[in-house]
N, CA, C and O atoms as a Tinker XYZ file with bonds, in Angstrom:
   448  protein
     1  N      1.322000   -0.912000    0.520000    73     2
     2  CA     0.731000   -0.422000    0.303000    64     1     3
     3  C      0.254000    1.493000   -0.102000    63     2     4     5
     4  O     -0.620000    2.216000   -0.581000    81     3
     5  N      1.962000    1.470000    0.701000    73     3     6
     6  CA     2.762000    1.716000    0.749000    64     5     7
     7  C      3.523000    2.679000   -0.380000    63     6     8     9
     8  O      3.762000    3.879000   -0.511000    81     7
     9  N      3.726000    1.623000   -1.011000    73     7    10
    10  CA     4.310000    1.354000   -2.854000    64     9    11
    11  C      4.126000    1.883000   -3.352000    63    10    12    13
    12  O      4.832000    2.706000   -3.935000    81    11
    13  N      2.139000    1.521000   -3.420000    73    11    14
    14  CA     0.837000    2.407000   -4.268000    64    13    15
    15  C      1.042000    3.667000   -3.958000    63    14    16    17
    16  O      1.015000    4.570000   -4.795000    81    15
    17  N      1.257000    3.827000   -2.767000    73    15    18
    18  CA     1.035000    6.095000   -2.859000    64    17    19
    19  C      2.211000    6.624000   -2.777000    63    18    20    21
    20  O      2.388000    7.825000   -2.981000    81    19
    21  N      3.526000    5.485000   -2.352000    73    19    22
    22  CA     4.283000    6.376000   -3.093000    64    21    23
    23  C      5.059000    7.087000   -4.170000    63    22    24    25
    24  O      5.735000    8.116000   -4.186000    81    23
    25  N      4.525000    5.638000   -5.602000    73    23    26
    26  CA     3.594000    5.761000   -6.950000    64    25    27
    27  C      3.737000    6.829000   -7.473000    63    26    28    29
    28  O      4.534000    7.558000   -8.064000    81    27
    29  N      2.190000    6.681000   -6.889000    73    27    30
    30  CA     0.785000    7.834000   -6.933000    64    29    31
    31  C      1.406000    9.486000   -6.407000    63    30    32    33
    32  O      1.236000   10.539000   -7.022000    81    31
    33  N      1.958000    9.346000   -5.434000    73    31    34
    34  CA     2.633000   10.715000   -5.167000    64    33    35
    35  C      3.435000   11.264000   -6.269000    63    34    36    37
    36  O      3.083000   12.268000   -6.888000    81    35
    37  N      4.754000   10.464000   -6.571000    73    35    38
    38  CA     6.269000   11.026000   -7.842000    64    37    39
    39  C      5.169000   11.337000   -9.080000    63    38    40    41
    40  O      4.923000   12.439000   -9.570000    81    39
    41  N      4.549000    9.961000   -9.458000    73    39    42
    42  CA     2.897000   10.846000  -10.366000    64    41    43
    43  C      3.223000   11.660000  -10.532000    63    42    44    45
    44  O      4.073000   12.165000  -11.266000    81    43
    45  N      1.819000   12.272000   -9.050000    73    43    46
    46  CA     1.310000   13.728000   -9.005000    64    45    47
    47  C      2.935000   14.313000   -9.486000    63    46    48    49
    48  O      3.407000   14.260000  -10.622000    81    47
    49  N      3.482000   14.779000   -8.446000    73    47    50
    50  CA     5.204000   15.286000   -8.328000    64    49    51
    51  C      4.999000   15.318000  -10.002000    63    50    52    53
    52  O      4.133000   15.985000  -10.569000    81    51
    53  N      5.923000   14.505000  -10.625000    73    51    54
    54  CA     6.758000   14.693000  -12.090000    64    53    55
    55  C      5.441000   15.062000  -13.143000    63    54    56    57
    56  O      5.694000   15.057000  -14.348000    81    55
    57  N      4.139000   15.358000  -12.729000    73    55    58
    58  CA     2.717000   16.191000  -13.682000    64    57    59
    59  C      3.386000   16.738000  -13.685000    63    58    60    61
    60  O      4.340000   16.502000  -14.428000    81    59
    61  N      3.371000   17.912000  -12.824000    73    59    62
    62  CA     3.052000   19.214000  -11.779000    64    61    63
    63  C      4.710000   19.570000  -12.311000    63    62    64    65
    64  O      4.801000   19.816000  -13.514000    81    63
    65  N      5.505000   19.596000  -11.813000    73    63    66
    66  CA     6.552000   20.053000  -12.646000    64    65    67
    67  C      7.024000   20.435000  -13.746000    63    66    68    69
    68  O      7.734000   21.410000  -13.995000    81    67
    69  N      6.338000   19.113000  -14.848000    73    67    70
    70  CA     5.888000   19.363000  -16.392000    64    69    71
    71  C      4.491000   19.985000  -16.795000    63    70    72    73
    72  O      4.038000   19.979000  -17.939000    81    71
    73  N      4.232000   20.213000  -16.323000    73    71    74
    74  CA     3.112000   21.586000  -16.218000    64    73    75
    75  C      3.535000   22.844000  -16.251000    63    74    76    77
    76  O      3.489000   23.669000  -17.164000    81    75
    77  N      4.177000   22.951000  -14.589000    73    75    78
    78  CA     4.657000   24.604000  -14.254000    64    77    79
    79  C      5.773000   24.519000  -15.651000    63    78    80    81
    80  O      5.640000   25.607000  -16.211000    81    79
    81  N      6.546000   23.886000  -16.234000    73    79    82
    82  CA     7.732000   24.369000  -17.259000    64    81    83
    83  C      7.422000   24.622000  -18.167000    63    82    84    85
    84  O      7.863000   25.466000  -18.947000    81    83
    85  N      6.195000   23.608000  -18.285000    73    83    86
    86  CA     5.696000   24.083000  -19.676000    64    85    87
    87  C      4.611000   26.101000  -19.957000    63    86    88    89
    88  O      4.341000   26.886000  -20.867000    81    87
    89  N      4.483000   26.001000  -18.983000    73    87    90
    90  CA     3.895000   27.641000  -18.060000    64    89    91
    91  C      5.578000   28.352000  -18.925000    63    90    92    93
    92  O      6.150000   28.380000  -20.015000    81    91
    93  N      5.672000   28.658000  -17.986000    73    91    94
    94  CA     7.402000   29.276000  -17.811000    64    93    95
    95  C      7.945000   29.358000  -19.095000    63    94    96    97
    96  O      8.638000   30.375000  -19.126000    81    95
    97  N      7.976000   28.494000  -20.700000    73    95    98
    98  CA     8.413000   27.983000  -21.277000    64    97    99
    99  C      7.498000   29.279000  -22.115000    63    98   100   101
   100  O      8.026000   30.250000  -22.657000    81    99
   101  N      6.239000   29.038000  -22.060000    73    99   102
   102  CA     5.105000   30.167000  -23.038000    64   101   103
   103  C      4.865000   31.200000  -21.907000    63   102   104   105
   104  O      3.697000   31.370000  -21.556000    81   103
   105  N      6.249000   32.193000  -21.055000    73   103   106
   106  CA     6.092000   32.694000  -20.464000    64   105   107
   107  C      7.389000   33.323000  -20.693000    63   106   108   109
   108  O      7.840000   33.700000  -19.612000    81   107
   109  N      8.079000   33.556000  -21.553000    73   107   110
   110  CA     9.445000   34.612000  -21.079000    64   109   111
   111  C      9.371000   34.644000  -22.165000    63   110   112   113
   112  O      9.511000   33.486000  -22.561000    81   111
   113  N      9.182000   35.495000  -23.212000    73   111   114
   114  CA     8.759000   36.606000  -23.796000    64   113   115
   115  C      9.600000   36.062000  -25.227000    63   114   116   117
   116  O     10.346000   35.083000  -25.235000    81   115
   117  N      9.242000   37.082000  -26.624000    73   115   118
   118  CA     9.344000   36.050000  -28.050000    64   117   119
   119  C     10.597000   35.272000  -27.953000    63   118   120   121
   120  O     11.464000   35.271000  -27.079000    81   119
   121  N     10.490000   34.615000  -29.047000    73   119   122
   122  CA    11.456000   33.671000  -29.733000    64   121   123
   123  C     12.355000   34.336000  -30.075000    63   122   124   125
   124  O     13.454000   33.782000  -30.091000    81   123
   125  N     12.244000   36.278000  -30.626000    73   123   126
   126  CA    13.115000   36.705000  -31.789000    64   125   127
   127  C     14.499000   36.934000  -30.598000    63   126   128   129
   128  O     15.632000   36.494000  -30.790000    81   127
   129  N     14.088000   37.668000  -29.458000    73   127   130
   130  CA    14.679000   38.574000  -28.124000    64   129   131
   131  C     16.234000   37.711000  -27.796000    63   130   132   133
   132  O     17.409000   38.067000  -27.707000    81   131
   133  N     15.096000   35.703000  -27.620000    73   131   134
   134  CA    15.721000   35.097000  -26.857000    64   133   135
   135  C     17.446000   35.531000  -28.000000    63   134   136   137
   136  O     18.562000   36.048000  -28.046000    81   135
   137  N     16.354000   34.774000  -28.695000    73   135   138
   138  CA    17.887000   34.181000  -30.063000    64   137   139
   139  C     18.533000   35.704000  -30.120000    63   138   140   141
   140  O     19.676000   35.580000  -29.679000    81   139
   141  N     18.363000   36.701000  -30.373000    73   139   142
   142  CA    19.619000   37.631000  -30.101000    64   141   143
   143  C     20.985000   37.313000  -28.943000    63   142   144   145
   144  O     20.704000   37.222000  -27.748000    81   143
   145  N     22.235000   37.180000  -29.338000    73   143   146
   146  CA    23.023000   37.188000  -28.624000    64   145   147
   147  C     23.904000   37.702000  -28.373000    63   146   148   149
   148  O     24.983000   37.115000  -28.284000    81   147
   149  N     23.719000   39.335000  -28.113000    73   147   150
   150  CA    25.126000   40.355000  -28.388000    64   149   151
   151  C     26.528000   40.048000  -27.312000    63   150   152   153
   152  O     26.477000   40.057000  -26.082000    81   151
   153  N     27.324000   39.875000  -27.862000    73   151   154
   154  CA    28.078000   39.948000  -26.552000    64   153   155
   155  C     28.909000   41.117000  -26.042000    63   154   156   157
   156  O     28.863000   42.231000  -26.564000    81   155
   157  N     29.393000   40.921000  -25.377000    73   155   158
   158  CA    30.019000   42.216000  -24.004000    64   157   159
   159  C     30.530000   43.770000  -25.385000    63   158   160   161
   160  O     29.978000   44.796000  -25.783000    81   159
   161  N     32.394000   42.759000  -25.758000    73   159   162
   162  CA    32.450000   43.694000  -26.800000    64   161   163
   163  C     31.621000   44.500000  -28.303000    63   162   164   165
   164  O     31.812000   45.425000  -29.093000    81   163
   165  N     30.760000   43.557000  -28.041000    73   163   166
   166  CA    29.806000   44.755000  -29.478000    64   165   167
   167  C     28.881000   45.244000  -28.801000    63   166   168   169
   168  O     27.967000   45.653000  -29.516000    81   167
   169  N     28.657000   45.436000  -27.301000    73   167   170
   170  CA    27.871000   46.141000  -26.675000    64   169   171
   171  C     28.623000   47.615000  -25.960000    63   170   172   173
   172  O     28.073000   48.624000  -25.519000    81   171
   173  N     29.808000   47.328000  -26.039000    73   171   174
   174  CA    30.471000   48.468000  -25.730000    64   173   175
   175  C     30.850000   49.617000  -27.455000    63   174   176   177
   176  O     31.052000   50.825000  -27.577000    81   175
   177  N     30.801000   48.631000  -28.343000    73   175   178
   178  CA    31.098000   49.170000  -29.502000    64   177   179
   179  C     29.694000   49.605000  -30.436000    63   178   180   181
   180  O     29.809000   49.960000  -31.609000    81   179
   181  N     28.378000   49.522000  -29.742000    73   179   182
   182  CA    27.416000   49.682000  -29.705000    64   181   183
   183  C     27.307000   51.559000  -29.045000    63   182   184   185
   184  O     27.332000   52.713000  -29.473000    81   183
   185  N     27.145000   50.574000  -27.410000    73   183   186
   186  CA    27.354000   52.337000  -26.843000    64   185   187
   187  C     28.379000   53.456000  -27.615000    63   186   188   189
   188  O     27.733000   54.472000  -27.873000    81   187
   189  N     29.844000   53.556000  -28.069000    73   187   190
   190  CA    30.196000   54.538000  -28.395000    64   189   191
   191  C     30.036000   54.629000  -29.865000    63   190   192   193
   192  O     30.854000   55.359000  -30.424000    81   191
   193  N     29.107000   54.009000  -30.647000    73   191   194
   194  CA    29.415000   54.479000  -32.008000    64   193   195
   195  C     27.752000   55.543000  -31.684000    63   194   196   197
   196  O     27.657000   56.396000  -32.566000    81   195
   197  N     26.825000   55.593000  -30.887000    73   195   198
   198  CA    25.563000   55.376000  -30.251000    64   197   199
   199  C     26.488000   57.131000  -30.114000    63   198   200   201
   200  O     26.434000   57.999000  -30.985000    81   199
   201  N     27.258000   57.235000  -28.790000    73   199   202
   202  CA    28.120000   58.336000  -28.787000    64   201   203
   203  C     28.667000   59.554000  -29.877000    63   202   204   205
   204  O     28.266000   60.674000  -30.193000    81   203
   205  N     30.283000   58.312000  -30.415000    73   203   206
   206  CA    30.766000   59.382000  -30.693000    64   205   207
   207  C     30.012000   59.968000  -32.109000    63   206   208   209
   208  O     30.531000   60.864000  -32.774000    81   207
   209  N     28.277000   59.119000  -32.593000    73   207   210
   210  CA    28.153000   59.370000  -34.017000    64   209   211
   211  C     26.583000   61.192000  -33.865000    63   210   212   213
   212  O     25.659000   61.831000  -34.366000    81   211
   213  N     27.752000   60.927000  -32.493000    73   211   214
   214  CA    25.672000   62.388000  -31.712000    64   213   215
   215  C     24.657000   62.277000  -32.199000    63   214   216   217
   216  O     23.936000   63.118000  -32.737000    81   215
   217  N     24.411000   60.192000  -31.885000    73   215   218
   218  CA    22.561000   60.087000  -32.912000    64   217   219
   219  C     21.175000   60.992000  -31.702000    63   218   220   221
   220  O     20.813000   60.870000  -30.532000    81   219
   221  N     20.962000   61.503000  -32.403000    73   219   222
   222  CA    20.078000   62.021000  -32.222000    64   221   223
   223  C     18.414000   60.915000  -31.974000    63   222   224   225
   224  O     17.721000   60.629000  -32.951000    81   223
   225  N     17.995000   60.382000  -30.327000    73   223   226
   226  CA    17.082000   59.682000  -30.226000    64   225   227
   227  C     15.350000   60.065000  -30.094000    63   226   228   229
   228  O     14.493000   60.893000  -29.786000    81   227
   229  N     15.529000   59.297000  -30.383000    73   227   230
   230  CA    14.090000   59.065000  -30.678000    64   229   231
   231  C     12.445000   59.867000  -29.974000    63   230   232   233
   232  O     12.096000   59.149000  -29.036000    81   231
   233  N     11.780000   60.646000  -30.094000    73   231   234
   234  CA    11.282000   60.856000  -29.981000    64   233   235
   235  C      9.824000   59.935000  -29.789000    63   234   236   237
   236  O      9.176000   59.758000  -30.821000    81   235
   237  N      9.321000   59.379000  -28.573000    73   235   238
   238  CA     7.687000   58.679000  -29.012000    64   237   239
   239  C      6.868000   59.640000  -27.464000    63   238   240   241
   240  O      7.433000   60.380000  -26.659000    81   239
   241  N      5.281000   59.198000  -27.539000    73   239   242
   242  CA     4.810000   59.090000  -26.709000    64   241   243
   243  C      4.944000   57.821000  -25.969000    63   242   244   245
   244  O      5.596000   57.928000  -24.930000    81   243
   245  N      4.622000   56.989000  -26.163000    73   243   246
   246  CA     5.069000   55.644000  -25.973000    64   245   247
   247  C      6.296000   54.574000  -25.431000    63   246   248   249
   248  O      6.912000   54.022000  -26.343000    81   247
   249  N      6.498000   54.405000  -24.743000    73   247   250
   250  CA     8.082000   53.447000  -24.399000    64   249   251
   251  C      8.106000   52.805000  -24.919000    63   250   252   253
   252  O      7.161000   52.056000  -25.162000    81   251
   253  N      8.876000   52.764000  -25.240000    73   251   254
   254  CA     9.805000   51.623000  -27.206000    64   253   255
   255  C     10.250000   50.482000  -25.745000    63   254   256   257
   256  O     10.876000   50.849000  -24.750000    81   255
   257  N      9.577000   48.701000  -26.073000    73   255   258
   258  CA    10.155000   48.077000  -25.225000    64   257   259
   259  C     10.548000   46.844000  -25.922000    63   258   260   261
   260  O     10.111000   47.082000  -27.048000    81   259
   261  N     11.083000   45.696000  -25.983000    73   259   262
   262  CA    10.891000   44.691000  -26.474000    64   261   263
   263  C      9.724000   43.856000  -26.293000    63   262   264   265
   264  O      9.113000   43.577000  -25.261000    81   263
   265  N      9.472000   43.409000  -27.853000    73   263   266
   266  CA     7.900000   42.258000  -27.912000    64   265   267
   267  C      6.410000   43.887000  -29.117000    63   266   268   269
   268  O      5.334000   43.816000  -29.710000    81   267
   269  N      7.719000   45.289000  -28.687000    73   267   270
   270  CA     6.304000   45.673000  -29.256000    64   269   271
   271  C      7.219000   46.752000  -30.480000    63   270   272   273
   272  O      8.393000   47.108000  -30.586000    81   271
   273  N      6.011000   46.988000  -31.225000    73   271   274
   274  CA     5.691000   47.180000  -32.636000    64   273   275
   275  C      6.621000   48.750000  -32.470000    63   274   276   277
   276  O      6.424000   49.505000  -31.517000    81   275
   277  N      7.572000   49.024000  -33.509000    73   275   278
   278  CA     8.071000   50.740000  -34.040000    64   277   279
   279  C      7.805000   52.103000  -35.539000    63   278   280   281
   280  O      8.243000   52.753000  -36.489000    81   279
   281  N      6.915000   51.788000  -34.798000    73   279   282
   282  CA     5.643000   52.541000  -36.214000    64   281   283
   283  C      7.306000   54.178000  -36.209000    63   282   284   285
   284  O      6.796000   55.237000  -35.843000    81   283
   285  N      8.363000   54.289000  -36.425000    73   283   286
   286  CA     9.451000   55.307000  -37.165000    64   285   287
   287  C     10.238000   55.006000  -37.323000    63   286   288   289
   288  O     10.778000   53.975000  -36.923000    81   287
   289  N     10.812000   56.267000  -38.352000    73   287   290
   290  CA    11.249000   55.295000  -39.385000    64   289   291
   291  C     13.191000   54.830000  -38.987000    63   290   292   293
   292  O     13.800000   55.484000  -38.141000    81   291
   293  N     13.735000   53.892000  -39.604000    73   291   294
   294  CA    14.840000   52.690000  -38.511000    64   293   295
   295  C     15.903000   53.044000  -39.272000    63   294   296   297
   296  O     16.097000   53.257000  -40.468000    81   295
   297  N     16.611000   53.054000  -38.166000    73   295   298
   298  CA    18.335000   53.287000  -39.148000    64   297   299
   299  C     19.199000   51.528000  -39.609000    63   298   300   301
   300  O     18.635000   50.505000  -39.220000    81   299
   301  N     20.188000   51.449000  -40.215000    73   299   302
   302  CA    20.309000   50.421000  -40.636000    64   301   303
   303  C     21.819000   50.469000  -39.503000    63   302   304   305
   304  O     22.678000   51.348000  -39.433000    81   303
   305  N     21.673000   48.906000  -38.560000    73   303   306
   306  CA    22.469000   48.445000  -37.652000    64   305   307
   307  C     24.002000   48.260000  -39.344000    63   306   308   309
   308  O     24.031000   47.728000  -40.453000    81   307
   309  N     25.303000   49.394000  -38.146000    73   307   310
   310  CA    26.771000   49.863000  -39.102000    64   309   311
   311  C     27.379000   47.794000  -38.932000    63   310   312   313
   312  O     26.962000   46.784000  -38.366000    81   311
   313  N     28.177000   48.062000  -39.548000    73   311   314
   314  CA    29.409000   46.922000  -40.094000    64   313   315
   315  C     29.535000   46.339000  -38.422000    63   314   316   317
   316  O     29.360000   45.261000  -37.853000    81   315
   317  N     30.004000   47.943000  -37.974000    73   315   318
   318  CA    30.936000   46.817000  -36.900000    64   317   319
   319  C     30.800000   46.634000  -35.810000    63   318   320   321
   320  O     31.767000   46.390000  -35.087000    81   319
   321  N     28.978000   46.725000  -35.149000    73   319   322
   322  CA    28.056000   45.846000  -34.893000    64   321   323
   323  C     28.174000   44.523000  -34.164000    63   322   324   325
   324  O     27.583000   43.999000  -33.219000    81   323
   325  N     29.141000   44.199000  -34.948000    73   323   326
   326  CA    28.843000   42.530000  -35.537000    64   325   327
   327  C     28.296000   41.997000  -36.808000    63   326   328   329
   328  O     27.128000   42.372000  -36.909000    81   327
   329  N     28.593000   41.416000  -37.620000    73   327   330
   330  CA    28.148000   40.235000  -38.740000    64   329   331
   331  C     26.619000   39.639000  -38.180000    63   330   332   333
   332  O     25.952000   39.096000  -39.060000    81   331
   333  N     26.085000   39.684000  -36.979000    73   331   334
   334  CA    24.534000   38.780000  -36.795000    64   333   335
   335  C     24.250000   39.907000  -36.669000    63   334   336   337
   336  O     23.071000   39.813000  -37.012000    81   335
   337  N     24.419000   41.187000  -36.390000    73   335   338
   338  CA    23.187000   42.618000  -36.305000    64   337   339
   339  C     22.410000   43.015000  -37.534000    63   338   340   341
   340  O     21.239000   43.394000  -37.543000    81   339
   341  N     23.184000   42.884000  -38.536000    73   339   342
   342  CA    23.542000   43.526000  -40.020000    64   341   343
   343  C     21.986000   43.846000  -40.854000    63   342   344   345
   344  O     21.385000   44.573000  -41.646000    81   343
   345  N     21.887000   42.007000  -39.460000    73   343   346
   346  CA    20.207000   41.912000  -40.283000    64   345   347
   347  C     18.895000   42.989000  -39.891000    63   346   348   349
   348  O     17.893000   43.107000  -40.596000    81   347
   349  N     19.183000   43.855000  -38.405000    73   347   350
   350  CA    18.024000   43.718000  -37.392000    64   349   351
   351  C     17.895000   45.577000  -37.910000    63   350   352   353
   352  O     18.675000   45.486000  -38.858000    81   351
   353  N     17.657000   46.409000  -37.916000    73   351   354
   354  CA    18.040000   47.193000  -37.954000    64   353   355
   355  C     17.792000   49.097000  -36.571000    63   354   356   357
   356  O     18.907000   49.377000  -37.011000    81   355
   357  N     17.581000   49.810000  -35.987000    73   355   358
   358  CA    17.684000   49.707000  -35.150000    64   357   359
   359  C     17.576000   51.263000  -34.704000    63   358   360   361
   360  O     18.068000   52.209000  -35.321000    81   359
   361  N     16.719000   51.338000  -33.325000    73   359   362
   362  CA    15.961000   52.608000  -32.857000    64   361   363
   363  C     16.567000   52.907000  -31.303000    63   362   364   365
   364  O     16.512000   52.320000  -30.222000    81   363
   365  N     17.219000   54.249000  -31.847000    73   363   366
   366  CA    17.394000   54.892000  -30.278000    64   365   367
   367  C     16.883000   55.977000  -29.873000    63   366   368   369
   368  O     16.968000   57.133000  -30.286000    81   367
   369  N     16.171000   55.352000  -28.759000    73   367   370
   370  CA    15.581000   56.548000  -27.674000    64   369   371
   371  C     14.820000   56.141000  -25.981000    63   370   372   373
   372  O     14.021000   55.297000  -25.575000    81   371
   373  N     15.611000   57.287000  -25.364000    73   371   374
   374  CA    15.262000   57.170000  -24.363000    64   373   375
   375  C     16.294000   56.865000  -23.613000    63   374   376   377
   376  O     16.157000   56.381000  -22.490000    81   375
   377  N     17.671000   57.168000  -24.266000    73   375   378
   378  CA    19.145000   56.862000  -24.111000    64   377   379
   379  C     19.731000   55.189000  -23.923000    63   378   380   381
   380  O     20.648000   54.608000  -23.341000    81   379
   381  N     18.414000   54.813000  -24.930000    73   379   382
   382  CA    18.079000   53.292000  -25.429000    64   381   383
   383  C     18.452000   53.313000  -26.461000    63   382   384   385
   384  O     18.372000   54.335000  -27.143000    81   383
   385  N     19.262000   51.577000  -27.140000    73   383   386
   386  CA    18.786000   51.135000  -27.669000    64   385   387
   387  C     18.703000   50.247000  -28.248000    63   386   388   389
   388  O     19.730000   49.576000  -28.142000    81   387
   389  N     17.654000   49.618000  -29.152000    73   387   390
   390  CA    16.855000   49.124000  -29.328000    64   389   391
   391  C     17.003000   48.055000  -31.038000    63   390   392   393
   392  O     16.758000   48.523000  -32.150000    81   391
   393  N     17.477000   46.536000  -30.742000    73   391   394
   394  CA    17.294000   46.370000  -31.487000    64   393   395
   395  C     15.482000   45.713000  -32.587000    63   394   396   397
   396  O     14.712000   44.950000  -32.004000    81   395
   397  N     15.116000   46.257000  -34.283000    73   395   398
   398  CA    14.159000   46.201000  -34.094000    64   397   399
   399  C     14.358000   44.740000  -35.360000    63   398   400   401
   400  O     15.454000   44.669000  -35.914000    81   399
   401  N     13.662000   44.055000  -35.595000    73   399   402
   402  CA    13.615000   43.575000  -36.837000    64   401   403
   403  C     12.550000   43.789000  -38.233000    63   402   404   405
   404  O     11.333000   43.757000  -38.421000    81   403
   405  N     13.261000   43.924000  -38.714000    73   403   406
   406  CA    12.878000   45.392000  -40.273000    64   405   407
   407  C     11.924000   44.763000  -40.839000    63   406   408   409
   408  O     11.274000   45.517000  -41.563000    81   407
   409  N     11.411000   43.295000  -40.820000    73   407   410
   410  CA    10.297000   42.372000  -41.467000    64   409   411
   411  C      9.231000   42.826000  -40.967000    63   410   412   413
   412  O      8.425000   43.468000  -41.642000    81   411
   413  N      8.997000   42.450000  -39.176000    73   411   414
   414  CA     7.791000   43.608000  -37.834000    64   413   415
   415  C      7.814000   44.199000  -38.067000    63   414   416   417
   416  O      6.960000   44.891000  -38.623000    81   415
   417  N      9.419000   44.468000  -37.660000    73   415   418
   418  CA     8.609000   46.004000  -37.032000    64   417   419
   419  C      9.169000   46.174000  -35.585000    63   418   420   421
   420  O      9.436000   47.223000  -35.000000    81   419
   421  N      9.258000   45.156000  -35.242000    73   419   422
   422  CA     9.284000   44.575000  -33.712000    64   421   423
   423  C     10.186000   44.772000  -32.960000    63   422   424   425
   424  O     11.250000   44.618000  -33.560000    81   423
   425  N     10.355000   45.099000  -31.702000    73   423   426
   426  CA    11.523000   45.510000  -30.741000    64   425   427
   427  C     11.866000   44.160000  -30.320000    63   426   428   429
   428  O     11.116000   43.441000  -29.660000    81   427
   429  N     13.692000   43.664000  -30.961000    73   427   430
   430  CA    14.259000   42.398000  -30.291000    64   429   431
   431  C     14.453000   42.475000  -29.690000    63   430   432   433
   432  O     13.798000   42.030000  -28.748000    81   431
   433  N     15.244000   42.935000  -29.584000    73   431   434
   434  CA    16.036000   43.255000  -28.117000    64   433   435
   435  C     17.159000   44.664000  -27.728000    63   434   436   437
   436  O     17.886000   45.139000  -28.601000    81   435
   437  N     17.127000   45.352000  -25.872000    73   435   438
   438  CA    17.394000   46.331000  -25.768000    64   437   439
   439  C     18.787000   46.119000  -26.107000    63   438   440   441
   440  O     18.989000   45.232000  -26.936000    81   439
   441  N     19.678000   46.669000  -25.702000    73   439   442
   442  CA    21.317000   47.149000  -25.314000    64   441   443
   443  C     21.968000   47.515000  -24.829000    63   442   444   445
   444  O     22.662000   48.503000  -25.071000    81   443
   445  N     21.961000   46.834000  -23.974000    73   443   446
   446  CA    22.789000   47.238000  -21.984000    64   445   447
   447  C     23.417000   47.947000  -21.607000    63   446   448
   448  O     23.721000   47.930000  -20.414000    81   447
């Protein structure tokens, strides 16, 4: 009897863990944001580029955040930001650089 109860309890814990795990996966943000990897050296280059080129921030009524669409004109990502980022565009807003997927005009990553 004890064995049966332990087996049922273990099965309940395993199924609960699987359900919790699937919930975490569905609430972790967009797949685009997770796919964008920016090495620390390129983050530094991006911040330097914005400062050195005196990029003017875009004025927006709404805060631009990851996952939100950007209705504004987008800038091309310079080659010095890294080869994996040139397929994106960017917007500089509120002292933050946001990478945007040009096909959907959705912010995929904030460069911190």
